[in-house]
Amino acid sequence: MFHARTVACAVAAAASVALLPAQAQAAGSVHIYKIYYDSPGSDTRSNASLNAEYVQIKNGTSRGVSLKGWTVSDASSHRYNFGSYTLGAGKTVTVRTGSGSDTTYTKYQDRRAYVWNNVSDTATLRKASGTKVDTCSYNSSRYDYKMC
């Protein structure tokens, strides 16, 4: 009986921990949501391949947040600067590496080379003041993306 109760408590504790959101994805924050760091297929530097590499920023708050002057960068200091832009409440913006026409929820870095290393790198989101808002690191060649 004691063993069954111990196992049941352990299972319940594990289930409650699994339900907690990751710290970076906590509700009420603007954070790095996903990095797709290894675009599908060969790295040909075609615009389609470059745009298949991206980082997503999510606004988990209940109001729009101005990202004017905010930056997202990798460990080698490749930096994307947000211009005058407000990310809506609960919305996600995708920042693609290649070229394209910016829309409300897709921005383009207009680069001709990849930003995110295929095996390991760190994305850092900063406010215009330079204050670090969030980071997300990966170290795997087994996957092509990381949910942060």
JSON list of C-alpha atoms in Angstrom, two decimals:
[
{"chain": "A", "resi": 1, "resn": "MET", "atom": "CA", "xyz": [0.00, 0.00, 0.00]},
{"chain": "A", "resi": 2, "resn": "PHE", "atom": "CA", "xyz": [2.82, 2.41, 0.92]},
{"chain": "A", "resi": 3, "resn": "HIS", "atom": "CA", "xyz": [4.59, 1.72, -2.41]},
{"chain": "A", "resi": 4, "resn": "ALA", "atom": "CA", "xyz": [1.42, 2.34, -4.45]},
{"chain": "A", "resi": 5, "resn": "ARG", "atom": "CA", "xyz": [0.81, 5.64, -2.67]},
{"chain": "A", "resi": 6, "resn": "THR", "atom": "CA", "xyz": [4.43, 6.73, -3.22]},
{"chain": "A", "resi": 7, "resn": "VAL", "atom": "CA", "xyz": [4.24, 5.91, -6.92]},
{"chain": "A", "resi": 8, "resn": "ALA", "atom": "CA", "xyz": [0.91, 7.74, -7.26]},
{"chain": "A", "resi": 9, "resn": "CYS", "atom": "CA", "xyz": [2.37, 10.84, -5.56]},
{"chain": "A", "resi": 10, "resn": "ALA", "atom": "CA", "xyz": [5.45, 10.75, -7.78]},
{"chain": "A", "resi": 11, "resn": "VAL", "atom": "CA", "xyz": [3.31, 10.49, -10.92]},
{"chain": "A", "resi": 12, "resn": "ALA", "atom": "CA", "xyz": [1.08, 13.37, -9.78]},
{"chain": "A", "resi": 13, "resn": "ALA", "atom": "CA", "xyz": [4.10, 15.56, -8.99]},
{"chain": "A", "resi": 14, "resn": "ALA", "atom": "CA", "xyz": [5.67, 14.82, -12.38]},
{"chain": "A", "resi": 15, "resn": "ALA", "atom": "CA", "xyz": [2.42, 15.63, -14.17]},
{"chain": "A", "resi": 16, "resn": "SER", "atom": "CA", "xyz": [2.06, 18.98, -12.38]},
{"chain": "A", "resi": 17, "resn": "VAL", "atom": "CA", "xyz": [5.64, 19.96, -13.29]},
{"chain": "A", "resi": 18, "resn": "ALA", "atom": "CA", "xyz": [5.06, 19.01, -16.94]},
{"chain": "A", "resi": 19, "resn": "LEU", "atom": "CA", "xyz": [2.07, 21.37, -17.08]},
{"chain": "A", "resi": 20, "resn": "LEU", "atom": "CA", "xyz": [4.07, 24.44, -16.04]},
{"chain": "A", "resi": 21, "resn": "PRO", "atom": "CA", "xyz": [5.12, 26.69, -18.93]},
{"chain": "A", "resi": 22, "resn": "ALA", "atom": "CA", "xyz": [8.80, 27.28, -19.58]},
{"chain": "A", "resi": 23, "resn": "GLN", "atom": "CA", "xyz": [9.99, 30.48, -17.91]},
{"chain": "A", "resi": 24, "resn": "ALA", "atom": "CA", "xyz": [10.61, 32.27, -21.24]},
{"chain": "A", "resi": 25, "resn": "GLN", "atom": "CA", "xyz": [7.10, 31.40, -22.42]},
{"chain": "A", "resi": 26, "resn": "ALA", "atom": "CA", "xyz": [5.33, 32.59, -19.31]},
{"chain": "A", "resi": 27, "resn": "ALA", "atom": "CA", "xyz": [2.12, 34.51, -19.94]},
{"chain": "A", "resi": 28, "resn": "GLY", "atom": "CA", "xyz": [2.52, 38.26, -19.65]},
{"chain": "A", "resi": 29, "resn": "SER", "atom": "CA", "xyz": [5.87, 38.58, -21.40]},
{"chain": "A", "resi": 30, "resn": "VAL", "atom": "CA", "xyz": [7.37, 39.35, -24.78]},
{"chain": "A", "resi": 31, "resn": "HIS", "atom": "CA", "xyz": [9.80, 36.54, -25.53]},
{"chain": "A", "resi": 32, "resn": "ILE", "atom": "CA", "xyz": [11.63, 34.49, -28.13]},
{"chain": "A", "resi": 33, "resn": "TYR", "atom": "CA", "xyz": [9.18, 31.77, -29.12]},
{"chain": "A", "resi": 34, "resn": "LYS", "atom": "CA", "xyz": [10.95, 29.69, -31.79]},
{"chain": "A", "resi": 35, "resn": "ILE", "atom": "CA", "xyz": [14.18, 29.59, -33.79]},
{"chain": "A", "resi": 36, "resn": "TYR", "atom": "CA", "xyz": [14.22, 27.66, -37.08]},
{"chain": "A", "resi": 37, "resn": "TYR", "atom": "CA", "xyz": [17.98, 27.52, -37.44]},
{"chain": "A", "resi": 38, "resn": "ASP", "atom": "CA", "xyz": [18.56, 24.92, -40.17]},
{"chain": "A", "resi": 39, "resn": "SER", "atom": "CA", "xyz": [16.42, 25.56, -43.23]},
{"chain": "A", "resi": 40, "resn": "PRO", "atom": "CA", "xyz": [15.27, 22.41, -45.08]},
{"chain": "A", "resi": 41, "resn": "GLY", "atom": "CA", "xyz": [17.44, 21.00, -47.85]},
{"chain": "A", "resi": 42, "resn": "SER", "atom": "CA", "xyz": [20.88, 22.14, -48.92]},
{"chain": "A", "resi": 43, "resn": "ASP", "atom": "CA", "xyz": [22.22, 25.50, -47.78]},
{"chain": "A", "resi": 44, "resn": "THR", "atom": "CA", "xyz": [22.24, 27.14, -51.21]},
{"chain": "A", "resi": 45, "resn": "ARG", "atom": "CA", "xyz": [21.85, 30.75, -50.02]},
{"chain": "A", "resi": 46, "resn": "SER", "atom": "CA", "xyz": [18.80, 31.08, -52.27]},
{"chain": "A", "resi": 47, "resn": "ASN", "atom": "CA", "xyz": [16.29, 33.58, -50.95]},
{"chain": "A", "resi": 48, "resn": "ALA", "atom": "CA", "xyz": [13.80, 30.76, -50.32]},
{"chain": "A", "resi": 49, "resn": "SER", "atom": "CA", "xyz": [16.39, 28.87, -48.26]},
{"chain": "A", "resi": 50, "resn": "LEU", "atom": "CA", "xyz": [17.40, 32.01, -46.35]},
{"chain": "A", "resi": 51, "resn": "ASN", "atom": "CA", "xyz": [13.76, 32.78, -45.55]},
{"chain": "A", "resi": 52, "resn": "ALA", "atom": "CA", "xyz": [13.21, 29.26, -44.22]},
{"chain": "A", "resi": 53, "resn": "GLU", "atom": "CA", "xyz": [15.58, 30.29, -41.41]},
{"chain": "A", "resi": 54, "resn": "TYR", "atom": "CA", "xyz": [13.85, 32.55, -38.88]},
{"chain": "A", "resi": 55, "resn": "VAL", "atom": "CA", "xyz": [13.23, 33.56, -35.31]},
{"chain": "A", "resi": 56, "resn": "GLN", "atom": "CA", "xyz": [9.79, 34.24, -33.83]},
{"chain": "A", "resi": 57, "resn": "ILE", "atom": "CA", "xyz": [8.98, 36.74, -31.10]},
{"chain": "A", "resi": 58, "resn": "LYS", "atom": "CA", "xyz": [5.71, 36.32, -29.19]},
{"chain": "A", "resi": 59, "resn": "ASN", "atom": "CA", "xyz": [3.77, 38.89, -27.21]},
{"chain": "A", "resi": 60, "resn": "GLY", "atom": "CA", "xyz": [2.14, 36.98, -24.36]},
{"chain": "A", "resi": 61, "resn": "THR", "atom": "CA", "xyz": [0.64, 40.11, -22.83]},
{"chain": "A", "resi": 62, "resn": "SER", "atom": "CA", "xyz": [-2.92, 41.39, -23.07]},
{"chain": "A", "resi": 63, "resn": "ARG", "atom": "CA", "xyz": [-1.87, 44.64, -24.80]},
{"chain": "A", "resi": 64, "resn": "GLY", "atom": "CA", "xyz": [0.18, 45.69, -27.81]},
{"chain": "A", "resi": 65, "resn": "VAL", "atom": "CA", "xyz": [3.88, 46.28, -27.14]},
{"chain": "A", "resi": 66, "resn": "SER", "atom": "CA", "xyz": [6.02, 48.73, -29.10]},
{"chain": "A", "resi": 67, "resn": "LEU", "atom": "CA", "xyz": [9.17, 47.00, -30.34]},
{"chain": "A", "resi": 68, "resn": "LYS", "atom": "CA", "xyz": [10.63, 50.21, -31.80]},
{"chain": "A", "resi": 69, "resn": "GLY", "atom": "CA", "xyz": [14.40, 50.02, -31.36]},
{"chain": "A", "resi": 70, "resn": "TRP", "atom": "CA", "xyz": [14.30, 46.46, -30.00]},
{"chain": "A", "resi": 71, "resn": "THR", "atom": "CA", "xyz": [16.84, 44.01, -31.42]},
{"chain": "A", "resi": 72, "resn": "VAL", "atom": "CA", "xyz": [17.17, 40.28, -31.88]},
{"chain": "A", "resi": 73, "resn": "SER", "atom": "CA", "xyz": [20.71, 38.98, -32.39]},
{"chain": "A", "resi": 74, "resn": "ASP", "atom": "CA", "xyz": [22.77, 35.81, -32.52]},
{"chain": "A", "resi": 75, "resn": "ALA", "atom": "CA", "xyz": [26.00, 35.01, -30.65]},
{"chain": "A", "resi": 76, "resn": "SER", "atom": "CA", "xyz": [28.06, 36.53, -33.52]},
{"chain": "A", "resi": 77, "resn": "SER", "atom": "CA", "xyz": [26.21, 39.85, -33.16]},
{"chain": "A", "resi": 78, "resn": "HIS", "atom": "CA", "xyz": [24.18, 39.59, -36.38]},
{"chain": "A", "resi": 79, "resn": "ARG", "atom": "CA", "xyz": [21.43, 41.99, -35.37]},
{"chain": "A", "resi": 80, "resn": "TYR", "atom": "CA", "xyz": [17.93, 42.76, -36.60]},
{"chain": "A", "resi": 81, "resn": "ASN", "atom": "CA", "xyz": [16.57, 46.13, -35.45]},
{"chain": "A", "resi": 82, "resn": "PHE", "atom": "CA", "xyz": [12.84, 46.67, -35.25]},
{"chain": "A", "resi": 83, "resn": "GLY", "atom": "CA", "xyz": [11.70, 49.98, -36.69]},
{"chain": "A", "resi": 84, "resn": "SER", "atom": "CA", "xyz": [8.47, 51.65, -35.65]},
{"chain": "A", "resi": 85, "resn": "TYR", "atom": "CA", "xyz": [6.43, 48.52, -34.92]},
{"chain": "A", "resi": 86, "resn": "THR", "atom": "CA", "xyz": [3.85, 47.38, -32.37]},
{"chain": "A", "resi": 87, "resn": "LEU", "atom": "CA", "xyz": [3.33, 43.67, -31.78]},
{"chain": "A", "resi": 88, "resn": "GLY", "atom": "CA", "xyz": [-0.31, 43.04, -30.99]},
{"chain": "A", "resi": 89, "resn": "ALA", "atom": "CA", "xyz": [-1.55, 41.35, -27.83]},
{"chain": "A", "resi": 90, "resn": "GLY", "atom": "CA", "xyz": [-1.09, 37.57, -28.07]},
{"chain": "A", "resi": 91, "resn": "LYS", "atom": "CA", "xyz": [0.53, 37.86, -31.53]},
{"chain": "A", "resi": 92, "resn": "THR", "atom": "CA", "xyz": [3.78, 36.49, -32.95]},
{"chain": "A", "resi": 93, "resn": "VAL", "atom": "CA", "xyz": [6.13, 38.16, -35.42]},
{"chain": "A", "resi": 94, "resn": "THR", "atom": "CA", "xyz": [8.47, 36.10, -37.62]},
{"chain": "A", "resi": 95, "resn": "VAL", "atom": "CA", "xyz": [11.85, 37.63, -38.51]},
{"chain": "A", "resi": 96, "resn": "ARG", "atom": "CA", "xyz": [13.16, 35.87, -41.63]},
{"chain": "A", "resi": 97, "resn": "THR", "atom": "CA", "xyz": [16.80, 36.01, -42.70]},
{"chain": "A", "resi": 98, "resn": "GLY", "atom": "CA", "xyz": [16.36, 36.69, -46.43]},
{"chain": "A", "resi": 99, "resn": "SER", "atom": "CA", "xyz": [14.56, 39.36, -48.43]},
{"chain": "A", "resi": 100, "resn": "GLY", "atom": "CA", "xyz": [10.87, 40.09, -48.85]},
{"chain": "A", "resi": 101, "resn": "SER", "atom": "CA", "xyz": [8.16, 42.64, -48.24]},
{"chain": "A", "resi": 102, "resn": "ASP", "atom": "CA", "xyz": [7.52, 43.29, -44.57]},
{"chain": "A", "resi": 103, "resn": "THR", "atom": "CA", "xyz": [3.99, 42.64, -43.35]},
{"chain": "A", "resi": 104, "resn": "THR", "atom": "CA", "xyz": [2.33, 43.05, -39.98]},
{"chain": "A", "resi": 105, "resn": "TYR", "atom": "CA", "xyz": [3.58, 39.67, -38.71]},
{"chain": "A", "resi": 106, "resn": "THR", "atom": "CA", "xyz": [6.58, 38.92, -40.97]},
{"chain": "A", "resi": 107, "resn": "LYS", "atom": "CA", "xyz": [9.75, 41.01, -41.09]},
{"chain": "A", "resi": 108, "resn": "TYR", "atom": "CA", "xyz": [12.80, 40.43, -43.32]},
{"chain": "A", "resi": 109, "resn": "GLN", "atom": "CA", "xyz": [16.46, 41.02, -42.48]},
{"chain": "A", "resi": 110, "resn": "ASP", "atom": "CA", "xyz": [17.39, 41.34, -46.19]},
{"chain": "A", "resi": 111, "resn": "ARG", "atom": "CA", "xyz": [20.56, 39.28, -45.75]},
{"chain": "A", "resi": 112, "resn": "ARG", "atom": "CA", "xyz": [22.34, 37.22, -48.39]},
{"chain": "A", "resi": 113, "resn": "ALA", "atom": "CA", "xyz": [23.93, 34.81, -45.90]},
{"chain": "A", "resi": 114, "resn": "TYR", "atom": "CA", "xyz": [22.60, 32.66, -43.04]},
{"chain": "A", "resi": 115, "resn": "VAL", "atom": "CA", "xyz": [22.49, 34.03, -39.50]},
{"chain": "A", "resi": 116, "resn": "TRP", "atom": "CA", "xyz": [21.71, 31.05, -37.29]},
{"chain": "A", "resi": 117, "resn": "ASN", "atom": "CA", "xyz": [24.38, 28.36, -36.98]},
{"chain": "A", "resi": 118, "resn": "ASN", "atom": "CA", "xyz": [23.12, 24.88, -37.86]},
{"chain": "A", "resi": 119, "resn": "VAL", "atom": "CA", "xyz": [24.32, 23.24, -34.64]},
{"chain": "A", "resi": 120, "resn": "SER", "atom": "CA", "xyz": [24.49, 25.78, -31.81]},
{"chain": "A", "resi": 121, "resn": "ASP", "atom": "CA", "xyz": [23.79, 29.45, -31.25]},
{"chain": "A", "resi": 122, "resn": "THR", "atom": "CA", "xyz": [22.03, 31.85, -28.88]},
{"chain": "A", "resi": 123, "resn": "ALA", "atom": "CA", "xyz": [19.30, 34.32, -29.74]},
{"chain": "A", "resi": 124, "resn": "THR", "atom": "CA", "xyz": [19.03, 37.43, -27.58]},
{"chain": "A", "resi": 125, "resn": "LEU", "atom": "CA", "xyz": [16.09, 39.84, -27.50]},
{"chain": "A", "resi": 126, "resn": "ARG", "atom": "CA", "xyz": [16.84, 43.35, -26.18]},
{"chain": "A", "resi": 127, "resn": "LYS", "atom": "CA", "xyz": [14.80, 46.49, -25.61]},
{"chain": "A", "resi": 128, "resn": "ALA", "atom": "CA", "xyz": [15.86, 49.77, -27.25]},
{"chain": "A", "resi": 129, "resn": "SER", "atom": "CA", "xyz": [17.63, 50.66, -23.98]},
{"chain": "A", "resi": 130, "resn": "GLY", "atom": "CA", "xyz": [19.82, 47.56, -24.33]},
{"chain": "A", "resi": 131, "resn": "THR", "atom": "CA", "xyz": [18.10, 45.71, -21.49]},
{"chain": "A", "resi": 132, "resn": "LYS", "atom": "CA", "xyz": [18.06, 41.97, -22.14]},
{"chain": "A", "resi": 133, "resn": "VAL", "atom": "CA", "xyz": [14.48, 40.70, -22.37]},
{"chain": "A", "resi": 134, "resn": "ASP", "atom": "CA", "xyz": [15.06, 37.03, -23.24]},
{"chain": "A", "resi": 135, "resn": "THR", "atom": "CA", "xyz": [17.57, 34.53, -24.58]},
{"chain": "A", "resi": 136, "resn": "CYS", "atom": "CA", "xyz": [17.18, 31.14, -26.21]},
{"chain": "A", "resi": 137, "resn": "SER", "atom": "CA", "xyz": [20.06, 28.75, -26.91]},
{"chain": "A", "resi": 138, "resn": "TYR", "atom": "CA", "xyz": [20.28, 25.49, -28.81]},
{"chain": "A", "resi": 139, "resn": "ASN", "atom": "CA", "xyz": [22.98, 22.88, -29.24]},
{"chain": "A", "resi": 140, "resn": "SER", "atom": "CA", "xyz": [21.76, 20.10, -31.51]},
{"chain": "A", "resi": 141, "resn": "SER", "atom": "CA", "xyz": [22.21, 18.88, -35.05]},
{"chain": "A", "resi": 142, "resn": "ARG", "atom": "CA", "xyz": [19.38, 16.35, -34.55]},
{"chain": "A", "resi": 143, "resn": "TYR", "atom": "CA", "xyz": [16.69, 18.99, -34.98]},
{"chain": "A", "resi": 144, "resn": "ASP", "atom": "CA", "xyz": [16.16, 21.95, -37.30]},
{"chain": "A", "resi": 145, "resn": "TYR", "atom": "CA", "xyz": [14.39, 24.24, -34.84]},
{"chain": "A", "resi": 146, "resn": "LYS", "atom": "CA", "xyz": [14.06, 25.03, -31.15]},
{"chain": "A", "resi": 147, "resn": "MET", "atom": "CA", "xyz": [10.91, 25.99, -29.26]},
{"chain": "A", "resi": 148, "resn": "CYS", "atom": "CA", "xyz": [12.06, 28.43, -26.61]}
]
